[in-house]
PDB file of C-alpha atoms in Angstrom:
ATOM      1  CA  MET A   1       0.000   0.000   0.000  1.00 54.00           C
ATOM      2  CA  ALA A   2       1.720   3.172  -1.215  1.00 52.00           C
ATOM      3  CA  LYS A   3       1.366   6.249   0.964  1.00 72.00           C
ATOM      4  CA  ASP A   4       2.793   9.721   0.512  1.00 90.00           C
ATOM      5  CA  ILE A   5       4.277  10.415   3.962  1.00 95.00           C
ATOM      6  CA  VAL A   6       6.171  13.494   5.136  1.00 95.00           C
ATOM      7  CA  PHE A   7       7.626  13.169   8.635  1.00 97.00           C
ATOM      8  CA  TYR A   8       8.761  16.162  10.702  1.00 96.00           C
ATOM      9  CA  ASP A   9      11.271  14.675  13.093  1.00 94.00           C
ATOM     10  CA  TYR A  10      13.953  15.408  15.666  1.00 91.00           C
ATOM     11  CA  TRP A  11      16.554  12.712  16.187  1.00 91.00           C
ATOM     12  CA  ARG A  12      16.408  12.672  19.995  1.00 91.00           C
ATOM     13  CA  SER A  13      12.711  13.322  20.424  1.00 92.00           C
ATOM     14  CA  SER A  14      11.198  10.314  22.203  1.00 95.00           C
ATOM     15  CA  ALA A  15       7.860  10.876  20.508  1.00 96.00           C
ATOM     16  CA  SER A  16       9.499  11.060  17.073  1.00 96.00           C
ATOM     17  CA  TYR A  17      11.548   7.954  17.844  1.00 97.00           C
ATOM     18  CA  ARG A  18       8.320   6.036  18.622  1.00 98.00           C
ATOM     19  CA  VAL A  19       6.867   6.903  15.243  1.00 98.00           C
ATOM     20  CA  ARG A  20      10.109   6.087  13.420  1.00 98.00           C
ATOM     21  CA  ILE A  21       9.953   2.592  14.897  1.00 98.00           C
ATOM     22  CA  ALA A  22       6.311   2.187  13.899  1.00 98.00           C
ATOM     23  CA  LEU A  23       6.978   3.313  10.333  1.00 97.00           C
ATOM     24  CA  ASN A  24       9.848   0.842  10.075  1.00 97.00           C
ATOM     25  CA  LEU A  25       7.830  -2.037  11.516  1.00 98.00           C
ATOM     26  CA  LEU A  26       5.094  -1.366   8.963  1.00 97.00           C
ATOM     27  CA  GLY A  27       7.551  -1.039   6.081  1.00 96.00           C
ATOM     28  CA  LEU A  28       6.476   2.532   5.301  1.00 95.00           C
ATOM     29  CA  GLU A  29       8.894   4.991   3.729  1.00 93.00           C
ATOM     30  CA  ALA A  30       8.740   8.648   4.656  1.00 95.00           C
ATOM     31  CA  ASP A  31      10.254  11.903   3.503  1.00 94.00           C
ATOM     32  CA  TYR A  32      12.058  12.982   6.685  1.00 93.00           C
ATOM     33  CA  ARG A  33      12.151  16.711   7.467  1.00 93.00           C
ATOM     34  CA  PRO A  34      14.430  17.411  10.467  1.00 92.00           C
ATOM     35  CA  VAL A  35      13.202  20.118  12.852  1.00 91.00           C
ATOM     36  CA  ASN A  36      16.020  21.243  15.122  1.00 87.00           C
ATOM     37  CA  LEU A  37      14.741  21.728  18.669  1.00 85.00           C
ATOM     38  CA  LEU A  38      18.041  23.281  19.752  1.00 83.00           C
ATOM     39  CA  THR A  39      17.614  26.166  17.301  1.00 84.00           C
ATOM     40  CA  ARG A  40      13.914  26.440  18.284  1.00 84.00           C
ATOM     41  CA  ALA A  41      12.801  25.616  14.747  1.00 76.00           C
ATOM     42  CA  HIS A  42       9.677  24.002  16.231  1.00 91.00           C
ATOM     43  CA  LEU A  43       8.529  27.465  17.342  1.00 86.00           C
ATOM     44  CA  GLU A  44       8.912  29.136  13.960  1.00 88.00           C
ATOM     45  CA  ASP A  45       5.765  30.303  12.197  1.00 87.00           C
ATOM     46  CA  ASP A  46       5.961  27.737   9.383  1.00 89.00           C
ATOM     47  CA  TYR A  47       6.052  24.814  11.788  1.00 91.00           C
ATOM     48  CA  LEU A  48       3.424  26.275  14.115  1.00 94.00           C
ATOM     49  CA  LYS A  49       1.053  26.481  11.160  1.00 93.00           C
ATOM     50  CA  LEU A  50       1.548  22.744  10.782  1.00 91.00           C
ATOM     51  CA  ASN A  51       1.365  21.926  14.511  1.00 91.00           C
ATOM     52  CA  PRO A  52       0.099  24.768  16.727  1.00 94.00           C
ATOM     53  CA  GLN A  53       1.429  22.967  19.821  1.00 94.00           C
ATOM     54  CA  GLY A  54       4.972  23.361  18.548  1.00 91.00           C
ATOM     55  CA  LEU A  55       5.691  19.722  19.355  1.00 91.00           C
ATOM     56  CA  LEU A  56       7.259  16.871  17.434  1.00 94.00           C
ATOM     57  CA  PRO A  57       6.518  14.818  15.535  1.00 96.00           C
ATOM     58  CA  ALA A  58       4.086  15.901  12.869  1.00 96.00           C
ATOM     59  CA  VAL A  59       3.241  13.614   9.965  1.00 97.00           C
ATOM     60  CA  ILE A  60       1.524  14.415   6.710  1.00 96.00           C
ATOM     61  CA  ILE A  61      -0.074  11.372   5.105  1.00 95.00           C
ATOM     62  CA  ASP A  62      -1.639  11.887   1.679  1.00 91.00           C
ATOM     63  CA  GLY A  63      -2.144  15.549   2.535  1.00 91.00           C
ATOM     64  CA  LYS A  64      -3.607  14.940   6.013  1.00 93.00           C
ATOM     65  CA  THR A  65      -1.627  16.394   8.935  1.00 95.00           C
ATOM     66  CA  LEU A  66      -1.389  14.270  12.077  1.00 97.00           C
ATOM     67  CA  THR A  67       0.174  15.095  15.449  1.00 96.00           C
ATOM     68  CA  GLN A  68       0.639  13.317  18.808  1.00 96.00           C
ATOM     69  CA  SER A  69       2.780  10.202  18.513  1.00 97.00           C
ATOM     70  CA  LEU A  70       0.365   7.603  19.896  1.00 98.00           C
ATOM     71  CA  ALA A  71      -2.507   8.933  17.804  1.00 97.00           C
ATOM     72  CA  ILE A  72      -0.226   8.743  14.759  1.00 98.00           C
ATOM     73  CA  ILE A  73       0.762   5.148  15.548  1.00 98.00           C
ATOM     74  CA  GLU A  74      -2.876   4.125  16.020  1.00 98.00           C
ATOM     75  CA  TYR A  75      -3.752   5.803  12.716  1.00 97.00           C
ATOM     76  CA  LEU A  76      -0.977   3.905  10.948  1.00 97.00           C
ATOM     77  CA  ASP A  77      -2.171   0.672  12.538  1.00 97.00           C
ATOM     78  CA  ALA A  78      -5.688   1.348  11.250  1.00 96.00           C
ATOM     79  CA  ILE A  79      -4.720   2.113   7.656  1.00 94.00           C
ATOM     80  CA  VAL A  80      -2.066  -0.559   7.089  1.00 95.00           C
ATOM     81  CA  PRO A  81      -3.519  -4.004   6.344  1.00 94.00           C
ATOM     82  CA  ASP A  82      -2.306  -6.779   8.662  1.00 93.00           C
ATOM     83  CA  SER A  83      -0.651  -4.339  11.063  1.00 96.00           C
ATOM     84  CA  ASP A  84      -0.295  -5.772  14.550  1.00 95.00           C
ATOM     85  CA  LEU A  85       0.880  -2.659  16.369  1.00 98.00           C
ATOM     86  CA  LEU A  86      -2.401  -3.116  18.235  1.00 98.00           C
ATOM     87  CA  PRO A  87      -3.794  -6.623  18.762  1.00 96.00           C
ATOM     88  CA  ASP A  88      -7.111  -7.640  17.207  1.00 95.00           C
ATOM     89  CA  ASP A  89      -8.785  -8.489  20.514  1.00 96.00           C
ATOM     90  CA  ILE A  90     -10.140  -5.851  22.876  1.00 97.00           C
ATOM     91  CA  ASP A  91      -8.242  -7.210  25.902  1.00 97.00           C
ATOM     92  CA  GLY A  92      -4.989  -7.116  23.956  1.00 96.00           C
ATOM     93  CA  GLN A  93      -5.700  -3.584  22.767  1.00 97.00           C
ATOM     94  CA  TYR A  94      -6.314  -2.477  26.338  1.00 98.00           C
ATOM     95  CA  ARG A  95      -3.119  -4.139  27.489  1.00 97.00           C
ATOM     96  CA  VAL A  96      -0.975  -2.480  24.821  1.00 98.00           C
ATOM     97  CA  ARG A  97      -2.554   0.907  25.491  1.00 98.00           C
ATOM     98  CA  GLN A  98      -2.034   0.464  29.237  1.00 98.00           C
ATOM     99  CA  LEU A  99       1.683  -0.168  28.771  1.00 98.00           C
ATOM    100  CA  SER A 100       2.052   2.585  26.165  1.00 98.00           C
ATOM    101  CA  TYR A 101       0.300   5.171  28.311  1.00 98.00           C
ATOM    102  CA  ALA A 102       2.384   4.219  31.358  1.00 98.00           C
ATOM    103  CA  ILE A 103       5.372   5.602  29.464  1.00 98.00           C
ATOM    104  CA  ALA A 104       3.942   8.252  27.145  1.00 97.00           C
ATOM    105  CA  MET A 105       1.532   9.801  29.652  1.00 95.00           C
ATOM    106  CA  GLU A 106       3.284   9.201  32.965  1.00 96.00           C
ATOM    107  CA  ILE A 107       7.059   9.209  32.476  1.00 95.00           C
ATOM    108  CA  HIS A 108       7.498  11.317  29.366  1.00 92.00           C
ATOM    109  CA  PRO A 109       5.559  14.494  30.333  1.00 89.00           C
ATOM    110  CA  VAL A 110       7.463  15.150  33.571  1.00 90.00           C
ATOM    111  CA  CYS A 111      10.783  14.282  31.904  1.00 87.00           C
ATOM    112  CA  ASN A 112      10.349  16.489  28.857  1.00 86.00           C
ATOM    113  CA  LEU A 113      13.433  18.682  28.524  1.00 81.00           C
ATOM    114  CA  SER A 114      11.357  21.876  28.576  1.00 84.00           C
ATOM    115  CA  VAL A 115       9.860  20.818  31.923  1.00 88.00           C
ATOM    116  CA  VAL A 116      13.241  19.904  33.381  1.00 86.00           C
ATOM    117  CA  LYS A 117      14.761  23.178  32.202  1.00 85.00           C
ATOM    118  CA  HIS A 118      11.944  25.111  33.860  1.00 90.00           C
ATOM    119  CA  VAL A 119      12.458  23.228  37.128  1.00 87.00           C
ATOM    120  CA  SER A 120      16.174  23.958  36.957  1.00 86.00           C
ATOM    121  CA  ASP A 121      15.536  27.648  36.250  1.00 88.00           C
ATOM    122  CA  LEU A 122      13.091  27.923  39.146  1.00 90.00           C
ATOM    123  CA  THR A 123      15.401  26.234  41.633  1.00 87.00           C
ATOM    124  CA  GLY A 124      18.703  27.530  40.310  1.00 87.00           C
ATOM    125  CA  GLY A 125      19.944  23.975  40.549  1.00 82.00           C
ATOM    126  CA  GLY A 126      21.714  23.702  37.207  1.00 84.00           C
ATOM    127  CA  ASP A 127      22.786  20.408  35.673  1.00 87.00           C
ATOM    128  CA  GLU A 128      22.816  18.522  38.984  1.00 90.00           C
ATOM    129  CA  THR A 129      19.106  19.238  39.430  1.00 90.00           C
ATOM    130  CA  LYS A 130      18.345  18.107  35.876  1.00 91.00           C
ATOM    131  CA  VAL A 131      20.176  14.807  36.345  1.00 93.00           C
ATOM    132  CA  ALA A 132      18.592  14.119  39.728  1.00 94.00           C
ATOM    133  CA  TRP A 133      15.107  14.910  38.359  1.00 93.00           C
ATOM    134  CA  MET A 134      15.511  12.659  35.347  1.00 93.00           C
ATOM    135  CA  ARG A 135      16.948   9.747  37.311  1.00 96.00           C
ATOM    136  CA  HIS A 136      14.194   9.969  39.910  1.00 96.00           C
ATOM    137  CA  PHE A 137      11.193  10.119  37.603  1.00 96.00           C
ATOM    138  CA  ILE A 138      12.483   7.839  34.836  1.00 97.00           C
ATOM    139  CA  GLY A 139      13.636   5.271  37.385  1.00 97.00           C
ATOM    140  CA  LYS A 140      10.352   5.417  39.299  1.00 97.00           C
ATOM    141  CA  GLY A 141       8.303   5.135  36.114  1.00 97.00           C
ATOM    142  CA  LEU A 142      10.278   2.238  34.695  1.00 98.00           C
ATOM    143  CA  ALA A 143      10.087   0.397  38.021  1.00 97.00           C
ATOM    144  CA  ALA A 144       6.304   0.538  37.788  1.00 97.00           C
ATOM    145  CA  PHE A 145       6.469  -0.507  34.119  1.00 98.00           C
ATOM    146  CA  GLU A 146       8.602  -3.503  35.094  1.00 97.00           C
ATOM    147  CA  ASP A 147       5.873  -4.587  37.510  1.00 97.00           C
ATOM    148  CA  LEU A 148       3.232  -4.243  34.785  1.00 97.00           C
ATOM    149  CA  LEU A 149       5.077  -6.602  32.448  1.00 97.00           C
ATOM    150  CA  ASP A 150       4.407 -10.316  32.631  1.00 91.00           C
ATOM    151  CA  GLU A 151       6.640 -13.252  31.802  1.00 85.00           C
ATOM    152  CA  ASN A 152       5.025 -14.016  28.446  1.00 84.00           C
ATOM    153  CA  GLY A 153       6.266 -13.184  25.016  1.00 83.00           C
ATOM    154  CA  PRO A 154       9.638 -11.793  24.274  1.00 96.00           C
ATOM    155  CA  PHE A 155       7.978  -8.416  23.694  1.00 98.00           C
ATOM    156  CA  CYS A 156       5.824  -6.168  25.874  1.00 98.00           C
ATOM    157  CA  HIS A 157       2.725  -8.063  24.750  1.00 96.00           C
ATOM    158  CA  GLY A 158       3.078 -11.406  23.031  1.00 92.00           C
ATOM    159  CA  ASN A 159       5.362 -12.607  20.293  1.00 95.00           C
ATOM    160  CA  SER A 160       5.562  -9.527  18.080  1.00 96.00           C
ATOM    161  CA  PRO A 161       6.313  -5.861  18.762  1.00 98.00           C
ATOM    162  CA  THR A 162       3.407  -3.514  19.378  1.00 98.00           C
ATOM    163  CA  MET A 163       2.870   0.162  20.127  1.00 98.00           C
ATOM    164  CA  ALA A 164       4.054  -0.562  23.679  1.00 98.00           C
ATOM    165  CA  ASP A 165       7.497  -1.585  22.413  1.00 98.00           C
ATOM    166  CA  CYS A 166       7.572   1.545  20.242  1.00 98.00           C
ATOM    167  CA  CYS A 167       7.169   3.527  23.485  1.00 98.00           C
ATOM    168  CA  LEU A 168       9.518   1.528  25.687  1.00 98.00           C
ATOM    169  CA  ILE A 169      12.678   1.589  23.576  1.00 98.00           C
ATOM    170  CA  PRO A 170      12.914   5.407  23.293  1.00 98.00           C
ATOM    171  CA  GLN A 171      12.355   5.675  27.041  1.00 97.00           C
ATOM    172  CA  LEU A 172      15.192   3.235  27.673  1.00 98.00           C
ATOM    173  CA  TYR A 173      17.406   5.344  25.422  1.00 97.00           C
ATOM    174  CA  ASN A 174      16.627   8.331  27.645  1.00 95.00           C
ATOM    175  CA  ALA A 175      17.246   6.267  30.769  1.00 97.00           C
ATOM    176  CA  GLU A 176      20.714   5.363  29.543  1.00 96.00           C
ATOM    177  CA  ARG A 177      21.447   8.986  28.592  1.00 94.00           C
ATOM    178  CA  TRP A 178      20.668  10.133  32.122  1.00 95.00           C
ATOM    179  CA  GLY A 179      22.400   7.267  33.915  1.00 96.00           C
ATOM    180  CA  VAL A 180      19.373   5.437  35.284  1.00 97.00           C
ATOM    181  CA  ASP A 181      20.280   2.052  36.776  1.00 96.00           C
ATOM    182  CA  LEU A 182      18.378  -0.590  34.796  1.00 96.00           C
ATOM    183  CA  SER A 183      20.045  -3.648  36.304  1.00 95.00           C
ATOM    184  CA  ASP A 184      17.019  -4.747  38.343  1.00 95.00           C
ATOM    185  CA  PHE A 185      14.553  -4.476  35.458  1.00 97.00           C
ATOM    186  CA  THR A 186      14.966  -8.003  34.118  1.00 96.00           C
ATOM    187  CA  LYS A 187      11.680  -8.202  32.182  1.00 97.00           C
ATOM    188  CA  THR A 188      12.220  -4.767  30.666  1.00 98.00           C
ATOM    189  CA  ARG A 189      15.742  -5.698  29.593  1.00 97.00           C
ATOM    190  CA  ARG A 190      14.382  -8.934  28.074  1.00 97.00           C
ATOM    191  CA  VAL A 191      12.012  -6.888  25.919  1.00 98.00           C
ATOM    192  CA  ALA A 192      14.782  -4.473  24.973  1.00 98.00           C
ATOM    193  CA  GLU A 193      16.987  -7.338  23.800  1.00 97.00           C
ATOM    194  CA  ALA A 194      14.186  -8.742  21.627  1.00 98.00           C
ATOM    195  CA  CYS A 195      13.531  -5.325  20.096  1.00 98.00           C
ATOM    196  CA  GLN A 196      17.176  -4.521  19.463  1.00 97.00           C
ATOM    197  CA  ALA A 197      17.496  -7.732  17.454  1.00 98.00           C
ATOM    198  CA  LEU A 198      15.126  -6.241  14.870  1.00 98.00           C
ATOM    199  CA  GLU A 199      16.344  -3.962  12.099  1.00 98.00           C
ATOM    200  CA  ALA A 200      13.234  -1.776  12.434  1.00 98.00           C
ATOM    201  CA  PHE A 201      14.335  -0.731  15.912  1.00 98.00           C
ATOM    202  CA  ARG A 202      18.025  -0.384  15.098  1.00 97.00           C
ATOM    203  CA  ASP A 203      17.354   1.847  12.088  1.00 97.00           C
ATOM    204  CA  ALA A 204      15.132   4.133  14.182  1.00 97.00           C
ATOM    205  CA  HIS A 205      17.785   4.678  16.870  1.00 97.00           C
ATOM    206  CA  PRO A 206      18.955   8.310  17.213  1.00 95.00           C
ATOM    207  CA  ASP A 207      22.521   7.303  16.415  1.00 93.00           C
ATOM    208  CA  ALA A 208      21.320   5.819  13.121  1.00 92.00           C
ATOM    209  CA  VAL A 209      19.329   8.956  12.275  1.00 88.00           C
ATOM    210  CA  GLY A 210      21.957  11.484  13.329  1.00 83.00           C
ATOM    211  CA  ALA A 211      21.684  15.055  14.545  1.00 79.00           C
ATOM    212  CA  PRO A 212      20.331  17.681  12.137  1.00 76.00           C
ATOM    213  CA  PRO A 213      22.607  20.474  10.863  1.00 71.00           C
ATOM    214  CA  ALA A 214      23.094  23.287  13.354  1.00 64.00           C
TER     215      ALA A 214
END
């Protein structure tokens, strides 16, 4: 199924990383348009016309503009035949959404760099405050996620990657960046190993995408 897809992306954006994985898993090619957060390109008028929230990613599919990473992934799942990013059964769909939301709606919002910068500015704590904040909230969130996982599958839910895996792997990348100790999260690390064996995940990694020009 051919689709004309334009993808506004930032290499280290967790939300963008989720969608990159989903596109790869579904075998969809996209025209990548880097938006440099460090130069505040996401707040320029042209991008705000596309996404008034000034957030990444944004995706244009056959002329339709989509925002919010999980909504984008669910849209892709709905339009791609035989996609299994969400299971067919209602219980499986709930389960995948539960795990996805535990990361995207609980860990990610309080660990967004704009939030952490604001906390640091308010407290005058500098880099030490940023690191302590990230380690606390990412570690706490992933500990709860570990408890939500069961022993089945190699992946978050069953024998193939779903939207939940698309959410987990970018969060683990952030955990490693900020020095979160993952040694006790055996089920989470099992899932990460299964995902990292797949080309779709490796090709979506920030190091594979690379930083945009300054």
